[in-house]
XYZ file of C-alpha atoms in Angstrom:
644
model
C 190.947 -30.963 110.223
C 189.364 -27.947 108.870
C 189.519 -25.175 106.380
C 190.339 -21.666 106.210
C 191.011 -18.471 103.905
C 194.397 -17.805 104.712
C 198.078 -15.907 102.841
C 200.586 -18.402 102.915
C 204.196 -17.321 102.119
C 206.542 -20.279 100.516
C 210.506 -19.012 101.273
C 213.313 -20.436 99.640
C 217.167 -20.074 100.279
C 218.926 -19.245 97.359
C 221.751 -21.609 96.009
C 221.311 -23.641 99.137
C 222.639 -26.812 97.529
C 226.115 -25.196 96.463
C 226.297 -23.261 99.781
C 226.141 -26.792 101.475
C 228.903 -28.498 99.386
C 231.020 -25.448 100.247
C 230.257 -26.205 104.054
C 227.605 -27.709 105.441
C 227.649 -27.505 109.204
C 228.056 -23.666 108.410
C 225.862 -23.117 105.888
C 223.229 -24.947 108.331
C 223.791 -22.626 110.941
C 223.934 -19.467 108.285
C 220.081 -20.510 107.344
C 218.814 -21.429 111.030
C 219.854 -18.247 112.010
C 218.072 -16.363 109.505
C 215.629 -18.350 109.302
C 215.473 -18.358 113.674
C 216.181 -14.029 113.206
C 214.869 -12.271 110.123
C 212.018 -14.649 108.784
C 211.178 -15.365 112.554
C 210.830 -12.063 113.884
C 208.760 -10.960 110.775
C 206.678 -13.180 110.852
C 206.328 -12.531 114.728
C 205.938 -8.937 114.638
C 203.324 -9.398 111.535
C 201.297 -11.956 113.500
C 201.977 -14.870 111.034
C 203.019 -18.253 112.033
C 205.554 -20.485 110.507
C 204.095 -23.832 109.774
C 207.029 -25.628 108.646
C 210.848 -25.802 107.588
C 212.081 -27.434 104.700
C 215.631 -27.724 105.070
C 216.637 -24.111 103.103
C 213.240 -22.552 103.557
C 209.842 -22.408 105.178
C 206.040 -22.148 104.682
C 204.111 -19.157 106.920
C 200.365 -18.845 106.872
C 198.974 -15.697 107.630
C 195.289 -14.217 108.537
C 196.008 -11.092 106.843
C 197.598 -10.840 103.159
C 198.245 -7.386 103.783
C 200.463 -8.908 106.890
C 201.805 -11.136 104.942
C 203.172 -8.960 102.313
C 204.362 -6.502 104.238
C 206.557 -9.368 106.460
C 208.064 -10.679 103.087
C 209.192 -6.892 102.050
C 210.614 -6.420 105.564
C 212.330 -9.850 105.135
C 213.941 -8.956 101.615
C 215.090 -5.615 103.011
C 216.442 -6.717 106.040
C 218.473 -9.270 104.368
C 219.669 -7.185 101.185
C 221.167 -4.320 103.959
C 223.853 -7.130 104.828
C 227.049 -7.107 103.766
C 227.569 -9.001 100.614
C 229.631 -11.460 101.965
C 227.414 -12.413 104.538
C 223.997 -12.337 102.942
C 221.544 -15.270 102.158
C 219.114 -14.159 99.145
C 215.656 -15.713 99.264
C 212.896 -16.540 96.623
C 209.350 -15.871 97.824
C 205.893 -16.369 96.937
C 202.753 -15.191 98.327
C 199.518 -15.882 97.260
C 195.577 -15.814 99.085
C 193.709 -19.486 98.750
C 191.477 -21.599 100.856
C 194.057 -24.483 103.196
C 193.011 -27.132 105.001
C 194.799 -27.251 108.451
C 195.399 -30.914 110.246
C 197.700 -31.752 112.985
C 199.696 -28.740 112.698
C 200.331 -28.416 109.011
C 198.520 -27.223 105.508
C 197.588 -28.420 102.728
C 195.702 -27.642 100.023
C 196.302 -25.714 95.784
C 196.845 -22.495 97.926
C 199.828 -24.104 99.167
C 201.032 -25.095 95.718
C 200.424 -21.918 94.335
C 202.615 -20.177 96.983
C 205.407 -23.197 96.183
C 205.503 -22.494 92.806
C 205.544 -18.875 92.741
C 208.531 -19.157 95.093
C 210.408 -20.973 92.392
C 209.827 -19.132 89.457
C 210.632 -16.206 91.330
C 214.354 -14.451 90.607
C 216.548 -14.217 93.804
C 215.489 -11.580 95.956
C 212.580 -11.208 94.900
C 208.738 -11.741 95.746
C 206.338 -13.020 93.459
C 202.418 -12.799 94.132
C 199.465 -13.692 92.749
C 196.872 -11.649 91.632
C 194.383 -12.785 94.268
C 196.792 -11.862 97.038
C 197.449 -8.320 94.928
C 193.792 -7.394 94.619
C 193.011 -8.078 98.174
C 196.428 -5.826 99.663
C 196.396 -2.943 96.670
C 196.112 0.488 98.518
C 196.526 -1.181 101.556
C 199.950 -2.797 101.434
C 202.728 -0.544 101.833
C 203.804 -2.222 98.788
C 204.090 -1.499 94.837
C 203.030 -4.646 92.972
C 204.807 -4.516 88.729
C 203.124 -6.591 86.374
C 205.334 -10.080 85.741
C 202.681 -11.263 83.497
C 201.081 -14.964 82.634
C 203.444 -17.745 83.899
C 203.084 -21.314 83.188
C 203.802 -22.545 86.711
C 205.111 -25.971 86.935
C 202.175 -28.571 87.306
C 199.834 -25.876 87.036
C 197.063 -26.476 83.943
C 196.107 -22.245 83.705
C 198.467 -19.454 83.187
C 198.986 -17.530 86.381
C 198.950 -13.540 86.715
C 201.965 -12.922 88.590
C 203.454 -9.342 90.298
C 206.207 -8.646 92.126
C 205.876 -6.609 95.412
C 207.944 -3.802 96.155
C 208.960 -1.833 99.153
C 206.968 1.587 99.433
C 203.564 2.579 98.037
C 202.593 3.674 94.773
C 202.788 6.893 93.104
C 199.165 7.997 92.815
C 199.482 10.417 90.393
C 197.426 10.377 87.340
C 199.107 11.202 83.710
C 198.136 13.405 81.144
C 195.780 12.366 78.493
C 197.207 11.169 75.148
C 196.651 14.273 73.298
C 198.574 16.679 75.663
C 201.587 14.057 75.684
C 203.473 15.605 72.797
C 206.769 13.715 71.340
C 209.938 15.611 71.225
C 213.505 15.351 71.336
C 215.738 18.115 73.137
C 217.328 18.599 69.901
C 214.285 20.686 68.364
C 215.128 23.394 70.786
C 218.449 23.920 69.769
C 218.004 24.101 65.583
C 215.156 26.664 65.414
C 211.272 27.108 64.978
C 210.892 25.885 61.762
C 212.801 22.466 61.739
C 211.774 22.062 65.944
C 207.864 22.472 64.782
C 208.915 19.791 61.905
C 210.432 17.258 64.838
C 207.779 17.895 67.331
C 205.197 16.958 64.657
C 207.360 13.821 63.415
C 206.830 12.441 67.466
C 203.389 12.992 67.936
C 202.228 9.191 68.314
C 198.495 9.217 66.461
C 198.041 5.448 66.995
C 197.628 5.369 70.985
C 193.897 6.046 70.720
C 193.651 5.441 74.936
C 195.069 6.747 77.543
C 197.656 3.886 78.914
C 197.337 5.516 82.197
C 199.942 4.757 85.304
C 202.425 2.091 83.491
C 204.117 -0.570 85.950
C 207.667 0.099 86.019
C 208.350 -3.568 84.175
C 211.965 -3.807 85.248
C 211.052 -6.368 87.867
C 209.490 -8.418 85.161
C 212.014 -11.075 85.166
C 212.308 -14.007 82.248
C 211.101 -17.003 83.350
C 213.533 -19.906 83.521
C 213.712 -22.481 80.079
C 211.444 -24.865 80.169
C 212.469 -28.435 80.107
C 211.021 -28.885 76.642
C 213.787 -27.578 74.493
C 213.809 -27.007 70.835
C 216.334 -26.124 68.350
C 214.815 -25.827 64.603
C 217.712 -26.543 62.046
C 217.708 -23.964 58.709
C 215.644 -26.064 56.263
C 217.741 -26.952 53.379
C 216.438 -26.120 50.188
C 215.959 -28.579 47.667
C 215.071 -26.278 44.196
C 216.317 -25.948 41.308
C 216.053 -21.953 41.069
C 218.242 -19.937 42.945
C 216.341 -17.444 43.650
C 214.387 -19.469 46.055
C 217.016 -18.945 48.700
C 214.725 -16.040 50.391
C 211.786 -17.984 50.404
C 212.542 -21.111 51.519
C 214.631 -19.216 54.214
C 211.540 -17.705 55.241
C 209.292 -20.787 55.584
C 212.108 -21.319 58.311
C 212.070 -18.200 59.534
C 208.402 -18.250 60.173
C 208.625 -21.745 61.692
C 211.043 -20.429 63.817
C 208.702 -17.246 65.007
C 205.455 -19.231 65.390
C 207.327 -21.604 67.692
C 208.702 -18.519 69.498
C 205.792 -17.312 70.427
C 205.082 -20.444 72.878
C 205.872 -19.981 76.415
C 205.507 -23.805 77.501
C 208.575 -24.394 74.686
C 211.556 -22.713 75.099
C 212.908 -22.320 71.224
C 216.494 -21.291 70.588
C 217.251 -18.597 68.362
C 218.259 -18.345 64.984
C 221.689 -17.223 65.711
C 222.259 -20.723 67.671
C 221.299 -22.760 64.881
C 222.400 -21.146 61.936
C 226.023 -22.762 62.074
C 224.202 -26.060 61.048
C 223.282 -24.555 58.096
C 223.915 -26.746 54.541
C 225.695 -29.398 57.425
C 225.231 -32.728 57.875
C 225.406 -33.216 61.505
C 223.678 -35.523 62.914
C 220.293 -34.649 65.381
C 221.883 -36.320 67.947
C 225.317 -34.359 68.053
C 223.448 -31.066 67.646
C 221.335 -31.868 70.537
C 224.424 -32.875 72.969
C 226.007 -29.233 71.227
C 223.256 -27.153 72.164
C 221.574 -29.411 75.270
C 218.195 -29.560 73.898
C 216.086 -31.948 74.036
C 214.035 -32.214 69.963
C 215.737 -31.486 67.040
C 213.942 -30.222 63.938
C 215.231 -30.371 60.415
C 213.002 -30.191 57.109
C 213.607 -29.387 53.331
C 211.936 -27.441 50.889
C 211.444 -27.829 47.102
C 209.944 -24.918 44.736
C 209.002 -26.191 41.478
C 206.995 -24.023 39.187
C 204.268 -23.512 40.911
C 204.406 -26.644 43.339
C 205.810 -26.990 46.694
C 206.939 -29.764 48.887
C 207.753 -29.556 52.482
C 209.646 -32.469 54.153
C 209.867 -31.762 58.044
C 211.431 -34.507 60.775
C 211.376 -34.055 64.671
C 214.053 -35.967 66.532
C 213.812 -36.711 70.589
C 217.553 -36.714 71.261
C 216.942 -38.759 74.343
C 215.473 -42.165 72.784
C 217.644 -40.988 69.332
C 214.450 -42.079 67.965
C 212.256 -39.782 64.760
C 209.052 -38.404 67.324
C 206.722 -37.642 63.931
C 207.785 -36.855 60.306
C 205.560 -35.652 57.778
C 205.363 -34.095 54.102
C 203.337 -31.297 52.786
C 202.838 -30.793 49.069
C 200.532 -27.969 47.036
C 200.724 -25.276 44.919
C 202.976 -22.501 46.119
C 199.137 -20.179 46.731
C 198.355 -22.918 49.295
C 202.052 -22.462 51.299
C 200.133 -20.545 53.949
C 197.530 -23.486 54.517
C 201.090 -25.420 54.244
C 202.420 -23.596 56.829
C 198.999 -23.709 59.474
C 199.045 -27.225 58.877
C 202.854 -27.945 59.624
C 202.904 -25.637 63.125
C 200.087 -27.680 64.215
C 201.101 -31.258 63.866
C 204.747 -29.662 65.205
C 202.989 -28.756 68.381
C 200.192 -31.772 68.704
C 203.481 -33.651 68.667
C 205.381 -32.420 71.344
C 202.157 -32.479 73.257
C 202.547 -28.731 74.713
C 200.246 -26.530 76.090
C 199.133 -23.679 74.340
C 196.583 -21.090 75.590
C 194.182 -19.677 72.769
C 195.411 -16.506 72.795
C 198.948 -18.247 71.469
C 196.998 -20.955 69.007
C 195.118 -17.183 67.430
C 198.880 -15.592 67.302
C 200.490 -18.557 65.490
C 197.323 -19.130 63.027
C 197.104 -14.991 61.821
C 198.966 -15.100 59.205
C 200.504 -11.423 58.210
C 199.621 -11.820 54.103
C 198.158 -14.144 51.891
C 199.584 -12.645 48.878
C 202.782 -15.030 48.138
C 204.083 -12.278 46.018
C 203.844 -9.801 48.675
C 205.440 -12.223 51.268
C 208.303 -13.142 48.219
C 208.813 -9.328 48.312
C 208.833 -8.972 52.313
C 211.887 -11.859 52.379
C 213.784 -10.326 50.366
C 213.426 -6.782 52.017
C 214.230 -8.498 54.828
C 217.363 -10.363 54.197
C 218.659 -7.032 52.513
C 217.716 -5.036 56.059
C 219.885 -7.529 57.975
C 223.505 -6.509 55.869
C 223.160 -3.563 57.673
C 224.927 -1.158 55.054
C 224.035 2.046 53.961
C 223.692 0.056 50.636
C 221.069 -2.410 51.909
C 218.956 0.262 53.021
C 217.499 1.081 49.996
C 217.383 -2.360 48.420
C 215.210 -3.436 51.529
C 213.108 -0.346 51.132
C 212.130 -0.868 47.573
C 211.304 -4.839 48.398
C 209.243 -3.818 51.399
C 207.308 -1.071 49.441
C 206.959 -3.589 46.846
C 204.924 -6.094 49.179
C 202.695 -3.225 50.666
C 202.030 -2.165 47.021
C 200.417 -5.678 46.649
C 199.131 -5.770 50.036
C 198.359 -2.628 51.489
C 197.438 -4.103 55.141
C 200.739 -6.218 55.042
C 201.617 -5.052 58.536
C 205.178 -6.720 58.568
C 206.468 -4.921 55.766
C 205.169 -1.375 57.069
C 207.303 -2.310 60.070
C 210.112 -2.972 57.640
C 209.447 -0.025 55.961
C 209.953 1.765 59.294
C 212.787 0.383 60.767
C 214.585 1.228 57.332
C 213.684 4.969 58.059
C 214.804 4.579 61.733
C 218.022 2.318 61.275
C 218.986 5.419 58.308
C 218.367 7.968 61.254
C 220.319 6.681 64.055
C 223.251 5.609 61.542
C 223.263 8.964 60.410
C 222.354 7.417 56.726
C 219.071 9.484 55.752
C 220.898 10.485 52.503
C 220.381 6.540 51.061
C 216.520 6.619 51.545
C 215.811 10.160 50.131
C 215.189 11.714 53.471
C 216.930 14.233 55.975
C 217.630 14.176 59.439
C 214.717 16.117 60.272
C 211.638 14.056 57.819
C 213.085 10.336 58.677
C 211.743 10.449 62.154
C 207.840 11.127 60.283
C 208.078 8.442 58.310
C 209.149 5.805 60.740
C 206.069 7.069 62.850
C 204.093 6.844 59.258
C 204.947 3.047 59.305
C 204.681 2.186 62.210
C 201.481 3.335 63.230
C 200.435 1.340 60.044
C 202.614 -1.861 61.724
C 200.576 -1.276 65.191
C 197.424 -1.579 63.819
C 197.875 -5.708 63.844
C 201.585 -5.993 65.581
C 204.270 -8.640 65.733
C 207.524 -8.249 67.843
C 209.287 -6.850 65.260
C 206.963 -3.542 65.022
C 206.808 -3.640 69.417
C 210.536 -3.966 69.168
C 211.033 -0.723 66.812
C 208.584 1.429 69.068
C 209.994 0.761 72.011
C 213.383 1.302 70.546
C 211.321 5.108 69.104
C 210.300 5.710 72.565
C 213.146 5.936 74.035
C 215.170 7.977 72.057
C 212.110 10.384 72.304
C 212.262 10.241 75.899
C 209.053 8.526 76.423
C 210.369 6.044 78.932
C 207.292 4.583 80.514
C 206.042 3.689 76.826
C 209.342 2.047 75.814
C 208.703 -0.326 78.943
C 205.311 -1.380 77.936
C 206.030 -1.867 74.199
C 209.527 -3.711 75.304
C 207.169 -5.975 77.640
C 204.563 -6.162 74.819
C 207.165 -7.409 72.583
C 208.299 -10.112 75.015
C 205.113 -11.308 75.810
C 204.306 -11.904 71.779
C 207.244 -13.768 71.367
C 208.882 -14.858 74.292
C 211.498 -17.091 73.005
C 212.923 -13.895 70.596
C 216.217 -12.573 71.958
C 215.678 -9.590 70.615
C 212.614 -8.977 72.651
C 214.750 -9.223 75.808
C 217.720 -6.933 74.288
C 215.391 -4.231 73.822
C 213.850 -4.421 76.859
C 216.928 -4.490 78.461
C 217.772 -1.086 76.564
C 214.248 0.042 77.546
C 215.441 -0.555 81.604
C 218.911 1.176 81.061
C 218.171 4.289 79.568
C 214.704 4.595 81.865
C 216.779 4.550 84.868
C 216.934 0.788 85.908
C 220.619 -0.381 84.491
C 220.843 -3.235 87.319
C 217.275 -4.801 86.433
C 218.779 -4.883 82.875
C 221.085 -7.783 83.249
C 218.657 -10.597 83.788
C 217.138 -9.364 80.780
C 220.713 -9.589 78.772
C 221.011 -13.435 80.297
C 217.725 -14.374 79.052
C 218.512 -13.169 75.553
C 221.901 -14.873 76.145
C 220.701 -18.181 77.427
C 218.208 -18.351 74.145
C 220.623 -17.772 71.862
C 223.898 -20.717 72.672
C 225.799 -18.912 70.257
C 225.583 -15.760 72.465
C 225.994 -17.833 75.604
C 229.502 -18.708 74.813
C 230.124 -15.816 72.869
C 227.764 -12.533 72.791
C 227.493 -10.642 69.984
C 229.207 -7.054 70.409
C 226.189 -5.480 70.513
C 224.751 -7.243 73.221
C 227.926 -7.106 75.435
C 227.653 -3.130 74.315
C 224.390 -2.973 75.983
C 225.701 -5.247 79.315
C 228.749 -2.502 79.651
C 225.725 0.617 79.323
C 223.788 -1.441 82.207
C 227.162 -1.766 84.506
C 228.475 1.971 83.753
C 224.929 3.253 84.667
C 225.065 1.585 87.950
C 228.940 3.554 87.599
C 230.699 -0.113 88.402
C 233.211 1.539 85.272
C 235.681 -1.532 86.031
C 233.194 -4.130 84.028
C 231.698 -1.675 81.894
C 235.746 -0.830 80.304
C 236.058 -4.825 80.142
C 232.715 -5.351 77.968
C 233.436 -1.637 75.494
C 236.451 -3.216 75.202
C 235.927 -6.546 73.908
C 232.422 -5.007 71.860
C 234.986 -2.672 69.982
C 237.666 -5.230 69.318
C 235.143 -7.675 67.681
C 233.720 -5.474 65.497
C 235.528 -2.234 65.425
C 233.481 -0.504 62.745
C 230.793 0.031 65.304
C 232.497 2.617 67.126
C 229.922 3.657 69.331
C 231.138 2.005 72.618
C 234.104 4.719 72.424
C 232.370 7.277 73.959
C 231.405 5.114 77.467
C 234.808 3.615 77.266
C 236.442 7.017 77.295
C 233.943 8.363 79.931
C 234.733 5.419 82.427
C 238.256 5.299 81.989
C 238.167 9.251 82.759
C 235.821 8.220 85.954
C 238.608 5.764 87.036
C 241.136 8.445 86.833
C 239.302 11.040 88.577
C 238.432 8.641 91.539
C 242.047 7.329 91.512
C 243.534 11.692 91.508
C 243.385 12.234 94.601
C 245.896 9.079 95.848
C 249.665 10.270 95.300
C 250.620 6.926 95.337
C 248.123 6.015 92.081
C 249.165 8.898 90.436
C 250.541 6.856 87.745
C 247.563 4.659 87.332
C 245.310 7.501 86.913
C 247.126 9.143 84.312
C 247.216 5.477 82.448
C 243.507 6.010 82.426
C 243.832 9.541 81.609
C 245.616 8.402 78.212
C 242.995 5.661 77.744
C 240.234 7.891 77.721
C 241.686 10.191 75.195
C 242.703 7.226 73.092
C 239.410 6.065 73.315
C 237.696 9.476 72.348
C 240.330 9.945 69.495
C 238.810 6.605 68.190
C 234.938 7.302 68.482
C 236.298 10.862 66.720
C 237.188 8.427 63.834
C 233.874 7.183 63.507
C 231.963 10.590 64.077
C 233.874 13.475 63.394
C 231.363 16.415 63.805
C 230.569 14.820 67.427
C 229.499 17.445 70.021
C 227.906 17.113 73.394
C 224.391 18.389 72.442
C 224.463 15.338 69.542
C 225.597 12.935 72.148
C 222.715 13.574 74.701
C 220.421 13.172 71.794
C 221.436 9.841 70.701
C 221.962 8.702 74.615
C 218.598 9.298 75.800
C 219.209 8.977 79.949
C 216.059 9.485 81.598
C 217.805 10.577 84.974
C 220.154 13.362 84.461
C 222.649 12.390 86.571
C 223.229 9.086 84.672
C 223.252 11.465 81.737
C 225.994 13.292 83.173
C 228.226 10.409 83.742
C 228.796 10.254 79.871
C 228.776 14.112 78.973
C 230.558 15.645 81.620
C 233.740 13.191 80.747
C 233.376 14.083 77.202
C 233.263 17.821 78.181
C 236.175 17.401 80.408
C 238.206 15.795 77.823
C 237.368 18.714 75.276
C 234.284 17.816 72.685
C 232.355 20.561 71.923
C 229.258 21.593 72.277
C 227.788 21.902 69.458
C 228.863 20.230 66.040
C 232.296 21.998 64.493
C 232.008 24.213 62.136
């Protein structure tokens, strides 16, 4: 027995277990052969050894991590140039740790490491540790993107975690901040005076720093739920005063949010649990609904100036109350209230929460309750979503910063108002233009960035990429996931973020994560998220899927008629491909009259649409994806610039 510095490599067959019921003498020799073929001849020709086999894997040691990366990329290649119907996917993990080596095998936390990397990994893919990236960068032919910190099962510390890539990096440097100006293409097209006014409305003031060379993010994939599973049930609310409704929904709300922001819990969304609402299910049938393991349920009671919060969590598995507790003050204290409550929430589920988590939860935004009264009710007018609601949430939001100036939430609300009134094309309802509601979003939100939440990384990644800044949109999307993981929302807009930079494929785990969070969405998306699943299939030009999912996004809600202009693109793709056949003649003028009917209905919706418009408000990064919407739209006769 004796130690040694070493890369070990954990591989894993993908869906082994299923391919086994299927047929297991074959799917035996499928993963012997691979295993005996690809992995083996790797890991010969990179002078590794394989140590062991597990059944639907192996463990290989290595002297060299550089070796040993470089064998796993050749590996994944090798195996994703198959044909689909033939191909094995693999997890892997790599990391660099001290073994100990007796009678032929290893052991040791290296060894662990590698093992759990493996599984958190998504299929195809190879995770690795920082160690193992710091010891191969520059020398690898490999390009390692950020993951970030996962919890790894059994593991008491966060790990850094990157995924390797085939090919090296691109070395070349950016330009500082201040010669990075913001633009869109549309402030070449109106003239000097309003372009100078749009160029000046993107310059982003609050990145101090140079970011420098941005990972690419797309391979940073969600990690699986955890097994502790919470759903938080809308706290009913016990006062006399109606007007209470937005408060006491936002002492849920924020429940909701501080939980969020917990990777070790894995907290269902909002949308899941608002159906429970005013009910009186019981914990244990909302568990079995939603397959989570703790319930929570609490009421609230504004009185005067006194408040009273009754909270309950529920372990659905012994049906038995885990803790229960009430808080009572005056409604000044509700912040203390609130401290309190998260804490004793998370003592008793006994998870693990780093300090840079316990400091997220515990930083309040305000502690003005007038300001925060204010903020609620800005909010719940933002989320009607009418050109009405606009300015109702606007004067609410500029009501709370009025009290509190540094009230970062509300500048963000302030913001997004701005933004939503710009991309809806309802400036008009907030006093402002096309041209000046750009500036003040950027006014806001560089007040929101100064101490951030999710909300205010949500809205500038969103801001990024419409003004073409892709490699910022990434790193605010990933900032926003990484403050609150458990937030849908978060993985929506990074999934946006991944589509319009130029990564539609590496969207889709990102749409399933914000899917799987949200049960509702799981058996039902809403449109808009099955909007954004069609962009990430008709970017990768699979038009077949993408028709299915504009379809379905503009039958459920048929006011939004944005998915028209896709739908009509694809269906004229189809029909183009489908030309050339005599005997699908018919068939391609079916799609033919789809696409026109489609175009006719996004017409409805916008009128004055032109092509210079539509490349504004789809923001493709890669021109040729860009292309895949105009030229359709060209073809089919919208003009290029707005009528008139």
């Amino acid at each position: 027995m004796h130690r040694k510095l070493a890369a070990i490599v954990s591989v894993d067959v993908v869906g082994y277990s299923r391919l086994m019921e299927r047929d297991e003498a074959g799917a035996h020799a499928r993963v012997m052969a691979m295993i005996e073929g690809v992995l083996g001849g790797e890991v010969t020709a990179h002078s590794g050894k394989i140590v062991k086999l597990t059944g639907d894997g192996a463990l290989v040691t290595f002297d060299s991590v550089v070796d040993a990366i470089e064998c796993a990329v050749a590996v994944q290649q090798r195996l994703a140039a198959e044909p689909d119907d033939e191909r094995l996917q693999l997890r892997i993990g790599v990391t660099l740790g001290d073994v100990i080596l007796d009678q032929g095998d290893v052991y040791g936390q290296g060894v662990n490491v590698a093992a759990r990397l493996q599984a958190a990994a998504r299929p195809g893919s190879i995770y690795v540790s920082r160690a193992a990236v710091e010891q191969a960068q520059g020398k690898a032919a490999a390009t390692f993107d950020l993951v970030g910190n996962l919890t790894l099962r059994n593991m008491d510390e966060p790990v850094e975690v990157f995924r390797a890539l085939p090919g090296r990096p691109d070395d070349r440097p950016r330009s500082p901040w201040f010669r990075r100006m913001r633009w869109l293409p549309r402030a070449a097209i109106v003239g000097p005076a309003v372009a100078a006014a749009v160029v000046a409305a993107w310059v982003y003031m609050y990145r101090e720093t140079d970011k420098g060379q941005l990972p690419k993010l797309g391979a940073m994939a969600p990690p699986l739920p955890q097994e502790d599973s919470i759903a938080v049930i809308p706290f009913v609310d016990l006062s006399s005063n109606s007007e209470s409704k937005p408060f006491v929904d936002g002492i849920f709300d924020d429940l909701l949010t501080d939980l969020s922001k917990l990777r070790s819990l894995n907290v269902l969304a909002k949308n899941s649990v608002d159906v429970y609402k005013d009910q009186k299910t019981p914990p244990a049938t909302i568990a079995a609904d939603l397959s989570v393991r703790y319930i929570l349920e609490g009421s609230v009671r504004r009185a005067d100036n006194n408040l009273r919060i009754n909270v309950r969590l529920v372990d659905s598995r012994g049906q038995q109350n885990v803790w229960a507790q009430s808080y009572t003050g005056p409604v000044e204290a509700m912040f203390d209230v609130q401290d309190n409550m998260v804490e004793d929430i998370v003592n008793s589920l006994a998870v693990k929460v780093s300090e840079q988590e316990r400091v997220r939860i515990l930083s309040r935004e305000t502690t003005s309750v007038d300001a925060y009264d204010a903020f609620r009710k800005g909010q719940a007018a933002l989320l009607e979503k009418t050109p009405e609601s606009l300015p109702a949430a606007l004067v609410e939001f500029r009501k709370a910063v009025a009290i509190d100036p540094d009230y970062s939430q509300a500048h963000a609300g302030i913001g997004q108002v701005f933004w939503n009134a710009w991309v809806w094309g309802w400036e008009s309802y907030v006093g402002e233009t096309w041209e000046t509601a750009p500036g003040k979003t950027k006014e806001h939100l560089k007040k929101a960035l100064e101490r951030p939440t999710a909300s205010a990384y949500q809205l500038a990644s969103d801001v990024d990429i419409y003004a073409r800044n892709f490699d910022d949109s990434l790193e605010f999307a990933r900032l926003a996931v990484d403050f609150a993981p458990n937030d849908p929302s978060s993985h929506v807009v990074m999934a946006e973020a991944l589509i319009y930079g130029g990564s539609p494929a590496e969207a889709i785990p990102w749409l399933d994560a914000a899917d799987n969070l949200d049960r509702n969405a799981a058996k039902e998306p809403p449109p808009y998220n099955v909007w954004v699943r069609g962009m990430a299939y008709f970017g990768q030009q699979k038009f077949e899927e993408a028709i299915a999912l504009f379809d379905d996004a503009l039958q459920r809600n048929p006011e939004d008629f944005g998915p028209a202009a896709p739908l009509a693109a694809a269906h004229w793709h189809l029909a183009e491909r489908l030309k050339p056949d005599s005997a699908s003649a018919a068939l391609a003028k079916e799609h033919e009259a789809k696409a026109e009917a489609a175009l006719k209905q996004y017409y409805e919706g916008w009128p004055e649409a032109n092509i210079q418009d539509v490349i504004i408000y789809w923001p493709f990064r890669q021109k040729a994806v860009e292309n895949l919407l105009v030229e359709p739209l060209r073809a089919l006769g919208m003009p290029e610039t707005e009528p008139g």
